[in-house]
Amino acid sequence: MAVAGLAAAVIAVLALLAGVHRYLWRRFVGDTTARGSALRRAGTVAAYVLPLLSVGALVAGRAGAPFWLQRVLAWPGYLWLAAVLYLTLALLVGEAVRPLLRRALAGRANRTKGAYTDPMPTGGAPFTPPSHGANPLETTASAAPATLVADAPAPGRPDAPTRRLFVARAVGGAAAVAGLGTVGYGTYGVLRGPRVKRITVPLAKLPRSAHGFRIAVVSDIHLGPILGRAHTQRIVDTINRTQPDLVAVVGDLVDGTVADLGPAAEPLARLRSRQGSFFVTGNHEYYSGAAEWVDQVRELGLHPLENARVEIGGFDLAGVNDVAGESEGQGPDFARALGDRDRTRAAVLLAHQPVVIHDAVAHGVDLQLSGHTHGGQLWPGNYLADLANPTGAGLDRYGDTQLYVSRGAGAWGPPVRVGAPSDITVVELASLRA
């Protein structure tokens, strides 16, 4: 039954993608190019090749393809997925504009038609000039009435098919500029690197000695076939400039194996903070070999918190494995991480997914730091992120526990962010004790 449901879902998704690509072809190619033209042939080839590249990018890693092939497929394949979204949205807006533009052009054509109409004198037939050699005094009453110029196409007036072509090209061109421009700007935002965001979180149990303690929170770096060593170095440099007391890497560091991405992660060894750097797994670590990555980050100088905690100054820092680890018997264990601690001390929990907030509340956590959602990454995905998670991004409160969700420092799939800029957040803890 589960297999049949999965197969039905896959078929439905493929049918939807096929329908969307048919729509894109019709609006961008079929409506704007001549049959048999080179442009139509090129557009038709692209309509088949680009979605195949996207499918290849999505399945190459899971299929065990060589890493070089994953990289070849990733850029065009993933970028096309983002382009499909925003080209489709732009065309849907264009559908509302299309009839208005046609009406405006028709009105203009009618006005142009009237400008070429010769007025008929009241009460008489139109004047017809005499032919060469005719007696100018002869009456013209018997002459056939002249045809009004307006009854024929006016000079320069587009006929209906030309007007439709103009509208199709105008709407398609505007949609292409809007859709591809959005993807380009979103790609620039990812490749530029995350920006620093600063928030202050008051904790009732935090002692005065820990007032102002700063935690640099980074999540969802997503090293892979697109984002590599240079991306890691930008993140490390940005974190080090904030001079934090502690660095918290809250999951989804990688999309690939240690063998392929170990060199890309090496700059993490240069993270600098007063109390060290700590790491918890995300769901993508369990798709990439979590045990190997835990060992790898430990070699790079990070401290993995696998359902464990440490005392940091005036508070406890705990970390739990991601819920995806349950498939390997390595899921979150709150009792092990928090069960026997002194609840008079403040507790900060690192947990990749916000959905475990209710377990954090039950175990007396004061602040949970999470990622996973990307803030939706691609608008309007933020609405889906809000539906699927207790908090999509930012700071929220659940009982006596506060939850902060970072939008992440990288991107999954398309290296594009729209409406959800990447961030590294410096969380400054504030004591409420006098």
CSV table of C-alpha atoms in Angstrom, one decimal:
chain,number,residue,atom,x,y,z
A,1,MET,CA,0.0,0.0,0.0
A,2,ALA,CA,2.8,2.4,0.9
A,3,VAL,CA,4.6,1.6,-2.4
A,4,ALA,CA,1.4,2.2,-4.4
A,5,GLY,CA,0.9,5.5,-2.6
A,6,LEU,CA,4.4,6.6,-3.4
A,7,ALA,CA,4.1,5.5,-7.0
A,8,ALA,CA,0.9,7.5,-7.3
A,9,ALA,CA,2.5,10.6,-5.8
A,10,VAL,CA,5.5,10.3,-8.2
A,11,ILE,CA,3.1,9.9,-11.2
A,12,ALA,CA,1.1,13.0,-10.1
A,13,VAL,CA,4.2,15.1,-9.7
A,14,LEU,CA,5.6,14.0,-13.1
A,15,ALA,CA,2.2,14.8,-14.7
A,16,LEU,CA,2.2,18.2,-13.0
A,17,LEU,CA,5.7,19.0,-14.2
A,18,ALA,CA,4.8,17.8,-17.7
A,19,GLY,CA,1.8,20.1,-17.8
A,20,VAL,CA,3.8,23.1,-16.5
A,21,HIS,CA,6.5,22.6,-19.1
A,22,ARG,CA,3.8,22.3,-21.9
A,23,TYR,CA,2.4,25.6,-20.7
A,24,LEU,CA,5.8,27.2,-20.7
A,25,TRP,CA,6.6,25.9,-24.2
A,26,ARG,CA,3.3,27.2,-25.5
A,27,ARG,CA,3.6,30.7,-24.1
A,28,PHE,CA,7.3,31.2,-24.7
A,29,VAL,CA,7.8,29.3,-27.9
A,30,GLY,CA,4.6,28.2,-29.6
A,31,ASP,CA,2.9,31.6,-29.3
A,32,THR,CA,5.9,33.7,-30.2
A,33,THR,CA,7.8,31.9,-33.0
A,34,ALA,CA,7.0,30.8,-36.6
A,35,ARG,CA,6.5,27.1,-37.4
A,36,GLY,CA,9.7,25.5,-38.7
A,37,SER,CA,11.8,28.4,-37.5
A,38,ALA,CA,15.2,27.9,-35.9
A,39,LEU,CA,14.0,29.7,-32.7
A,40,ARG,CA,11.0,27.3,-32.4
A,41,ARG,CA,13.3,24.2,-32.9
A,42,ALA,CA,15.7,25.5,-30.2
A,43,GLY,CA,12.9,26.3,-27.8
A,44,THR,CA,11.4,22.8,-28.3
A,45,VAL,CA,14.8,21.1,-27.7
A,46,ALA,CA,15.2,23.2,-24.5
A,47,ALA,CA,11.7,22.2,-23.3
A,48,TYR,CA,12.9,18.6,-23.3
A,49,VAL,CA,16.5,18.9,-22.3
A,50,LEU,CA,16.1,21.3,-19.3
A,51,PRO,CA,13.6,19.2,-17.3
A,52,LEU,CA,15.8,16.1,-18.0
A,53,LEU,CA,18.8,17.9,-16.5
A,54,SER,CA,16.7,18.8,-13.4
A,55,VAL,CA,15.7,15.2,-12.9
A,56,GLY,CA,19.3,14.2,-13.3
A,57,ALA,CA,20.4,16.8,-10.7
A,58,LEU,CA,17.8,15.5,-8.2
A,59,VAL,CA,18.7,11.8,-8.6
A,60,ALA,CA,22.4,11.8,-9.4
A,61,GLY,CA,23.6,11.8,-5.8
A,62,ARG,CA,21.1,9.1,-4.6
A,63,ALA,CA,22.0,7.0,-7.6
A,64,GLY,CA,25.7,7.1,-6.7
A,65,ALA,CA,26.8,9.0,-9.8
A,66,PRO,CA,30.4,10.3,-9.8
A,67,PHE,CA,30.8,13.6,-8.0
A,68,TRP,CA,32.0,15.3,-11.2
A,69,LEU,CA,28.8,14.3,-13.0
A,70,GLN,CA,26.7,15.6,-10.1
A,71,ARG,CA,28.4,19.0,-10.4
A,72,VAL,CA,27.9,19.0,-14.2
A,73,LEU,CA,24.1,18.4,-13.7
A,74,ALA,CA,23.6,20.5,-10.6
A,75,TRP,CA,24.0,24.0,-12.0
A,76,PRO,CA,21.7,23.9,-15.0
A,77,GLY,CA,19.3,21.3,-13.4
A,78,TYR,CA,18.7,23.1,-10.1
A,79,LEU,CA,18.6,26.6,-11.6
A,80,TRP,CA,16.0,25.4,-14.1
A,81,LEU,CA,13.8,24.3,-11.2
A,82,ALA,CA,13.8,27.8,-9.8
A,83,ALA,CA,13.3,29.3,-13.2
A,84,VAL,CA,10.3,27.1,-13.8
A,85,LEU,CA,8.7,28.4,-10.6
A,86,TYR,CA,9.2,32.1,-11.3
A,87,LEU,CA,8.6,31.9,-15.1
A,88,THR,CA,5.3,30.2,-14.4
A,89,LEU,CA,4.3,32.8,-11.7
A,90,ALA,CA,5.2,35.6,-14.1
A,91,LEU,CA,3.2,34.1,-16.9
A,92,LEU,CA,0.2,33.7,-14.7
A,93,VAL,CA,0.3,37.4,-13.9
A,94,GLY,CA,0.7,37.9,-17.6
A,95,GLU,CA,-2.6,36.1,-18.2
A,96,ALA,CA,-4.4,38.9,-16.4
A,97,VAL,CA,-2.5,41.5,-18.4
A,98,ARG,CA,-3.0,39.8,-21.8
A,99,PRO,CA,-6.7,40.8,-22.4
A,100,LEU,CA,-6.1,44.3,-21.2
A,101,LEU,CA,-3.2,44.8,-23.7
A,102,ARG,CA,-5.3,43.3,-26.5
A,103,ARG,CA,-8.1,45.7,-25.8
A,104,ALA,CA,-5.8,48.7,-25.6
A,105,LEU,CA,-4.3,47.7,-29.0
A,106,ALA,CA,-7.7,47.2,-30.6
A,107,GLY,CA,-8.8,50.6,-29.4
A,108,ARG,CA,-5.7,52.2,-30.8
A,109,ALA,CA,-6.2,50.4,-34.1
A,110,ASN,CA,-9.8,51.7,-34.3
A,111,ARG,CA,-8.6,55.3,-33.7
A,112,THR,CA,-5.9,54.8,-36.4
A,113,LYS,CA,-8.6,53.5,-38.7
A,114,GLY,CA,-10.7,56.6,-38.2
A,115,ALA,CA,-7.8,58.9,-38.9
A,116,TYR,CA,-7.7,57.5,-42.4
A,117,THR,CA,-11.4,57.9,-43.1
A,118,ASP,CA,-12.4,60.7,-45.6
A,119,PRO,CA,-15.5,62.4,-44.4
A,120,MET,CA,-18.5,62.2,-46.7
A,121,PRO,CA,-20.1,65.6,-47.5
A,122,THR,CA,-23.6,65.9,-46.1
A,123,GLY,CA,-26.4,65.2,-48.6
A,124,GLY,CA,-24.2,64.2,-51.6
A,125,ALA,CA,-22.0,61.5,-53.0
A,126,PRO,CA,-18.3,61.6,-52.5
A,127,PHE,CA,-16.3,63.6,-55.0
A,128,THR,CA,-14.4,61.5,-57.6
A,129,PRO,CA,-11.7,63.2,-59.5
A,130,PRO,CA,-12.1,63.1,-63.3
A,131,SER,CA,-10.0,60.6,-65.2
A,132,HIS,CA,-7.3,61.8,-67.6
A,133,GLY,CA,-8.9,63.4,-70.7
A,134,ALA,CA,-12.4,63.6,-69.3
A,135,ASN,CA,-14.5,66.7,-69.5
A,136,PRO,CA,-14.3,68.3,-66.1
A,137,LEU,CA,-17.7,69.8,-66.6
A,138,GLU,CA,-19.4,66.4,-67.0
A,139,THR,CA,-21.5,65.3,-64.1
A,140,THR,CA,-20.2,62.7,-61.8
A,141,ALA,CA,-23.6,61.7,-60.5
A,142,SER,CA,-23.5,58.4,-62.4
A,143,ALA,CA,-20.1,57.5,-61.3
A,144,ALA,CA,-19.7,54.6,-58.9
A,145,PRO,CA,-19.4,55.7,-55.3
A,146,ALA,CA,-15.9,55.7,-53.9
A,147,THR,CA,-14.8,53.1,-51.4
A,148,LEU,CA,-14.0,54.5,-48.0
A,149,VAL,CA,-10.4,54.1,-47.1
A,150,ALA,CA,-11.4,52.9,-43.6
A,151,ASP,CA,-13.1,49.8,-45.1
A,152,ALA,CA,-9.7,48.5,-46.0
A,153,PRO,CA,-6.8,47.9,-43.7
A,154,ALA,CA,-5.3,51.3,-42.8
A,155,PRO,CA,-1.6,51.8,-43.7
A,156,GLY,CA,0.5,50.5,-40.8
A,157,ARG,CA,-2.5,49.1,-38.9
A,158,PRO,CA,-1.8,45.6,-37.6
A,159,ASP,CA,-4.3,42.9,-38.5
A,160,ALA,CA,-5.6,40.6,-35.8
A,161,PRO,CA,-3.0,37.8,-36.1
A,162,THR,CA,-0.1,40.4,-35.9
A,163,ARG,CA,-1.7,42.0,-32.9
A,164,ARG,CA,-2.0,38.6,-31.2
A,165,LEU,CA,1.7,37.9,-32.0
A,166,PHE,CA,2.7,41.3,-30.6
A,167,VAL,CA,0.8,40.6,-27.3
A,168,ALA,CA,2.3,37.2,-27.0
A,169,ARG,CA,5.8,38.5,-27.5
A,170,ALA,CA,5.3,41.4,-25.1
A,171,VAL,CA,3.9,39.3,-22.3
A,172,GLY,CA,6.4,36.5,-22.8
A,173,GLY,CA,9.3,38.9,-22.9
A,174,ALA,CA,8.2,40.7,-19.8
A,175,ALA,CA,7.6,37.3,-18.0
A,176,ALA,CA,11.1,36.1,-19.0
A,177,VAL,CA,12.7,39.2,-17.7
A,178,ALA,CA,10.8,39.1,-14.4
A,179,GLY,CA,11.3,35.3,-13.9
A,180,LEU,CA,14.9,35.0,-14.9
A,181,GLY,CA,15.8,38.3,-13.2
A,182,THR,CA,14.3,37.0,-9.9
A,183,VAL,CA,16.3,33.8,-10.2
A,184,GLY,CA,19.5,35.7,-11.0
A,185,TYR,CA,19.1,38.0,-8.0
A,186,GLY,CA,18.3,35.1,-5.7
A,187,THR,CA,21.4,33.3,-6.9
A,188,TYR,CA,23.5,36.3,-6.2
A,189,GLY,CA,22.2,36.4,-2.7
A,190,VAL,CA,23.3,32.8,-2.0
A,191,LEU,CA,26.7,33.1,-3.7
A,192,ARG,CA,27.4,36.4,-2.0
A,193,GLY,CA,27.2,34.6,1.4
A,194,PRO,CA,25.0,35.1,4.4
A,195,ARG,CA,24.6,38.3,6.3
A,196,VAL,CA,24.9,38.7,10.1
A,197,LYS,CA,21.7,39.1,12.0
A,198,ARG,CA,21.8,40.0,15.7
A,199,ILE,CA,19.1,39.4,18.3
A,200,THR,CA,19.0,39.6,22.1
A,201,VAL,CA,17.2,36.8,24.1
A,202,PRO,CA,16.5,37.4,27.8
A,203,LEU,CA,16.7,34.3,30.0
A,204,ALA,CA,15.3,34.4,33.5
A,205,LYS,CA,17.7,31.8,34.9
A,206,LEU,CA,20.8,33.2,33.3
A,207,PRO,CA,23.3,34.5,35.9
A,208,ARG,CA,24.7,38.0,35.7
A,209,SER,CA,28.1,36.5,35.0
A,210,ALA,CA,26.8,35.2,31.6
A,211,HIS,CA,25.0,38.4,30.6
A,212,GLY,CA,26.0,39.3,27.1
A,213,PHE,CA,27.2,35.8,26.1
A,214,ARG,CA,27.1,35.6,22.3
A,215,ILE,CA,26.4,32.5,20.3
A,216,ALA,CA,26.9,32.5,16.6
A,217,VAL,CA,24.2,30.3,15.1
A,218,VAL,CA,24.7,28.8,11.6
A,219,SER,CA,22.5,26.2,10.1
A,220,ASP,CA,21.8,24.6,6.7
A,221,ILE,CA,25.2,25.3,5.0
A,222,HIS,CA,24.4,22.5,2.5
A,223,LEU,CA,27.8,21.8,1.1
A,224,GLY,CA,27.4,19.9,-2.1
A,225,PRO,CA,27.9,19.8,-5.9
A,226,ILE,CA,27.2,23.6,-6.1
A,227,LEU,CA,28.2,25.1,-2.7
A,228,GLY,CA,31.8,24.1,-1.9
A,229,ARG,CA,34.9,25.2,-0.2
A,230,ALA,CA,34.6,28.9,-1.1
A,231,HIS,CA,31.2,28.9,0.4
A,232,THR,CA,32.5,27.4,3.7
A,233,GLN,CA,35.3,30.0,3.8
A,234,ARG,CA,32.9,32.9,3.4
A,235,ILE,CA,30.8,31.5,6.3
A,236,VAL,CA,33.9,31.0,8.5
A,237,ASP,CA,35.2,34.5,7.8
A,238,THR,CA,31.8,36.0,8.6
A,239,ILE,CA,31.5,34.2,11.9
A,240,ASN,CA,35.0,35.0,13.0
A,241,ARG,CA,34.4,38.7,12.4
A,242,THR,CA,31.6,38.7,14.9
A,243,GLN,CA,34.1,37.4,17.6
A,244,PRO,CA,31.5,35.1,19.3
A,245,ASP,CA,31.8,33.4,22.6
A,246,LEU,CA,30.5,30.1,21.1
A,247,VAL,CA,29.7,28.8,17.6
A,248,ALA,CA,26.6,26.5,17.1
A,249,VAL,CA,26.3,24.6,13.9
A,250,VAL,CA,22.8,23.2,14.0
A,251,GLY,CA,22.6,20.7,11.2
A,252,ASP,CA,22.4,20.1,7.5
A,253,LEU,CA,26.1,20.9,7.0
A,254,VAL,CA,26.4,18.7,3.9
A,255,ASP,CA,24.6,17.0,0.9
A,256,GLY,CA,27.2,14.3,0.1
A,257,THR,CA,29.8,12.0,1.5
A,258,VAL,CA,33.0,12.7,3.4
A,259,ALA,CA,34.9,11.4,0.4
A,260,ASP,CA,33.4,14.0,-1.9
A,261,LEU,CA,33.0,16.9,0.4
A,262,GLY,CA,35.7,16.5,3.0
A,263,PRO,CA,37.9,19.2,1.4
A,264,ALA,CA,35.0,21.6,1.1
A,265,ALA,CA,34.4,21.4,4.9
A,266,GLU,CA,38.1,21.9,5.9
A,267,PRO,CA,37.8,25.7,6.5
A,268,LEU,CA,35.6,24.9,9.5
A,269,ALA,CA,38.8,24.1,11.3
A,270,ARG,CA,39.5,27.8,11.3
A,271,LEU,CA,36.4,28.8,13.3
A,272,ARG,CA,37.4,30.9,16.3
A,273,SER,CA,35.4,31.4,19.5
A,274,ARG,CA,36.1,31.7,23.2
A,275,GLN,CA,34.2,28.5,24.2
A,276,GLY,CA,34.6,26.5,21.1
A,277,SER,CA,32.3,25.3,18.3
A,278,PHE,CA,29.5,22.7,18.6
A,279,PHE,CA,27.6,20.6,16.1
A,280,VAL,CA,24.4,18.6,15.9
A,281,THR,CA,23.2,16.5,13.1
A,282,GLY,CA,20.4,17.5,10.6
A,283,ASN,CA,18.3,15.3,8.4
A,284,HIS,CA,20.7,15.7,5.5
A,285,GLU,CA,23.6,14.2,7.5
A,286,TYR,CA,21.6,11.0,7.7
A,287,TYR,CA,21.3,11.0,3.9
A,288,SER,CA,25.0,11.5,3.6
A,289,GLY,CA,26.6,9.2,6.2
A,290,ALA,CA,26.0,10.8,9.6
A,291,ALA,CA,28.6,8.7,11.6
A,292,GLU,CA,31.4,9.6,9.1
A,293,TRP,CA,30.5,13.2,9.3
A,294,VAL,CA,30.4,13.3,13.1
A,295,ASP,CA,33.9,11.9,13.1
A,296,GLN,CA,34.9,14.4,10.4
A,297,VAL,CA,33.7,17.5,12.2
A,298,ARG,CA,35.4,16.3,15.4
A,299,GLU,CA,38.7,16.1,13.5
A,300,LEU,CA,38.1,19.7,12.3
A,301,GLY,CA,37.8,20.8,15.9
A,302,LEU,CA,34.0,21.0,16.4
A,303,HIS,CA,32.4,19.2,19.3
A,304,PRO,CA,29.5,17.0,18.3
A,305,LEU,CA,26.6,16.9,20.8
A,306,GLU,CA,25.0,13.6,20.2
A,307,ASN,CA,22.1,13.6,22.8
A,308,ALA,CA,24.6,15.2,25.2
A,309,ARG,CA,25.3,18.4,27.1
A,310,VAL,CA,28.1,20.4,28.5
A,311,GLU,CA,28.3,23.2,31.1
A,312,ILE,CA,29.2,26.5,29.6
A,313,GLY,CA,29.8,29.2,32.1
A,314,GLY,CA,26.4,30.0,33.7
A,315,PHE,CA,24.2,27.7,31.6
A,316,ASP,CA,23.9,24.2,30.2
A,317,LEU,CA,24.4,23.7,26.4
A,318,ALA,CA,22.7,20.5,25.1
A,319,GLY,CA,22.3,19.0,21.7
A,320,VAL,CA,20.1,16.2,20.3
A,321,ASN,CA,20.3,14.2,17.1
A,322,ASP,CA,17.9,15.0,14.3
A,323,VAL,CA,14.6,13.1,14.1
A,324,ALA,CA,15.8,11.6,10.8
A,325,GLY,CA,18.2,9.5,12.8
A,326,GLU,CA,15.4,7.5,14.2
A,327,SER,CA,15.6,5.3,11.0
A,328,GLU,CA,19.1,4.3,12.1
A,329,GLY,CA,18.3,4.0,15.8
A,330,GLN,CA,20.1,7.4,16.4
A,331,GLY,CA,17.1,9.7,16.9
A,332,PRO,CA,16.8,12.5,19.5
A,333,ASP,CA,17.0,11.4,23.2
A,334,PHE,CA,15.9,14.2,25.4
A,335,ALA,CA,16.1,12.2,28.6
A,336,ARG,CA,19.8,11.4,27.9
A,337,ALA,CA,20.6,15.0,27.0
A,338,LEU,CA,18.6,16.8,29.6
A,339,GLY,CA,17.0,14.3,32.1
A,340,ASP,CA,19.3,14.6,35.1
A,341,ARG,CA,20.4,18.2,34.9
A,342,ASP,CA,19.9,20.9,37.5
A,343,ARG,CA,16.8,22.8,36.4
A,344,THR,CA,17.8,25.9,38.3
A,345,ARG,CA,20.4,26.5,35.6
A,346,ALA,CA,19.5,28.0,32.2
A,347,ALA,CA,19.5,25.5,29.4
A,348,VAL,CA,20.2,26.2,25.7
A,349,LEU,CA,19.3,23.3,23.3
A,350,LEU,CA,20.7,22.8,19.8
A,351,ALA,CA,18.2,20.8,17.7
A,352,HIS,CA,18.0,21.0,13.9
A,353,GLN,CA,14.3,20.8,13.4
A,354,PRO,CA,11.8,23.2,15.2
A,355,VAL,CA,9.2,20.4,15.5
A,356,VAL,CA,10.9,19.1,18.7
A,357,ILE,CA,10.1,22.3,20.6
A,358,HIS,CA,7.4,20.5,22.6
A,359,ASP,CA,9.9,18.0,23.9
A,360,ALA,CA,12.2,20.9,24.8
A,361,VAL,CA,9.3,22.6,26.7
A,362,ALA,CA,8.7,19.3,28.6
A,363,HIS,CA,12.4,19.1,29.7
A,364,GLY,CA,12.6,22.7,30.9
A,365,VAL,CA,14.7,24.1,28.1
A,366,ASP,CA,15.0,27.9,28.2
A,367,LEU,CA,16.1,28.5,24.6
A,368,GLN,CA,16.1,26.1,21.6
A,369,LEU,CA,18.2,27.0,18.5
A,370,SER,CA,17.1,25.4,15.2
A,371,GLY,CA,17.3,25.7,11.5
A,372,HIS,CA,15.9,23.3,8.8
A,373,THR,CA,13.1,25.5,7.4
A,374,HIS,CA,15.3,27.9,5.3
A,375,GLY,CA,12.5,30.4,5.9
A,376,GLY,CA,10.9,28.8,2.9
A,377,GLN,CA,13.9,29.7,0.7
A,378,LEU,CA,11.8,30.4,-2.4
A,379,TRP,CA,8.8,32.6,-2.1
A,380,PRO,CA,5.9,31.5,-1.7
A,381,GLY,CA,7.6,28.6,0.1
A,382,ASN,CA,7.6,30.6,3.3
A,383,TYR,CA,3.9,29.9,3.7
A,384,LEU,CA,4.6,26.2,3.4
A,385,ALA,CA,7.4,26.4,5.9
A,386,ASP,CA,5.0,28.1,8.4
A,387,LEU,CA,2.4,25.4,7.9
A,388,ALA,CA,4.9,22.5,8.3
A,389,ASN,CA,6.8,23.9,11.4
A,390,PRO,CA,5.7,25.5,14.7
A,391,THR,CA,7.9,28.5,13.7
A,392,GLY,CA,9.1,29.1,10.1
A,393,ALA,CA,11.8,31.7,11.0
A,394,GLY,CA,12.7,34.0,13.8
A,395,LEU,CA,12.1,34.1,17.5
A,396,ASP,CA,9.0,32.7,19.2
A,397,ARG,CA,7.8,31.6,22.6
A,398,TYR,CA,6.2,28.3,23.7
A,399,GLY,CA,5.4,28.4,27.4
A,400,ASP,CA,8.6,29.1,29.3
A,401,THR,CA,10.7,28.1,26.3
A,402,GLN,CA,11.9,30.4,23.5
A,403,LEU,CA,12.6,29.1,20.0
A,404,TYR,CA,14.8,30.7,17.5
A,405,VAL,CA,14.8,29.4,13.9
A,406,SER,CA,17.6,30.5,11.5
A,407,ARG,CA,16.9,30.7,7.8
A,408,GLY,CA,20.3,29.1,7.2
A,409,ALA,CA,23.5,30.0,5.5
A,410,GLY,CA,23.2,28.0,2.3
A,411,ALA,CA,20.5,26.6,0.0
A,412,TRP,CA,19.2,23.1,-0.8
A,413,GLY,CA,18.6,22.3,-4.5
A,414,PRO,CA,18.5,25.5,-6.4
A,415,PRO,CA,21.2,27.9,-5.1
A,416,VAL,CA,18.6,30.5,-5.0
A,417,ARG,CA,16.8,32.4,-2.3
A,418,VAL,CA,13.8,34.7,-2.8
A,419,GLY,CA,12.1,36.4,0.1
A,420,ALA,CA,14.2,34.4,2.6
A,421,PRO,CA,17.8,35.8,2.7
A,422,SER,CA,20.5,33.6,4.2
A,423,ASP,CA,21.8,34.5,7.7
A,424,ILE,CA,24.2,33.8,10.4
A,425,THR,CA,22.6,34.9,13.7
A,426,VAL,CA,24.5,36.2,16.7
A,427,VAL,CA,22.3,35.4,19.7
A,428,GLU,CA,23.2,37.5,22.7
A,429,LEU,CA,21.9,36.1,26.0
A,430,ALA,CA,20.6,38.6,28.5
A,431,SER,CA,20.3,38.0,32.3
A,432,LEU,CA,17.1,39.2,34.0
A,433,ARG,CA,18.7,38.9,37.4
A,434,ALA,CA,19.6,42.1,39.2
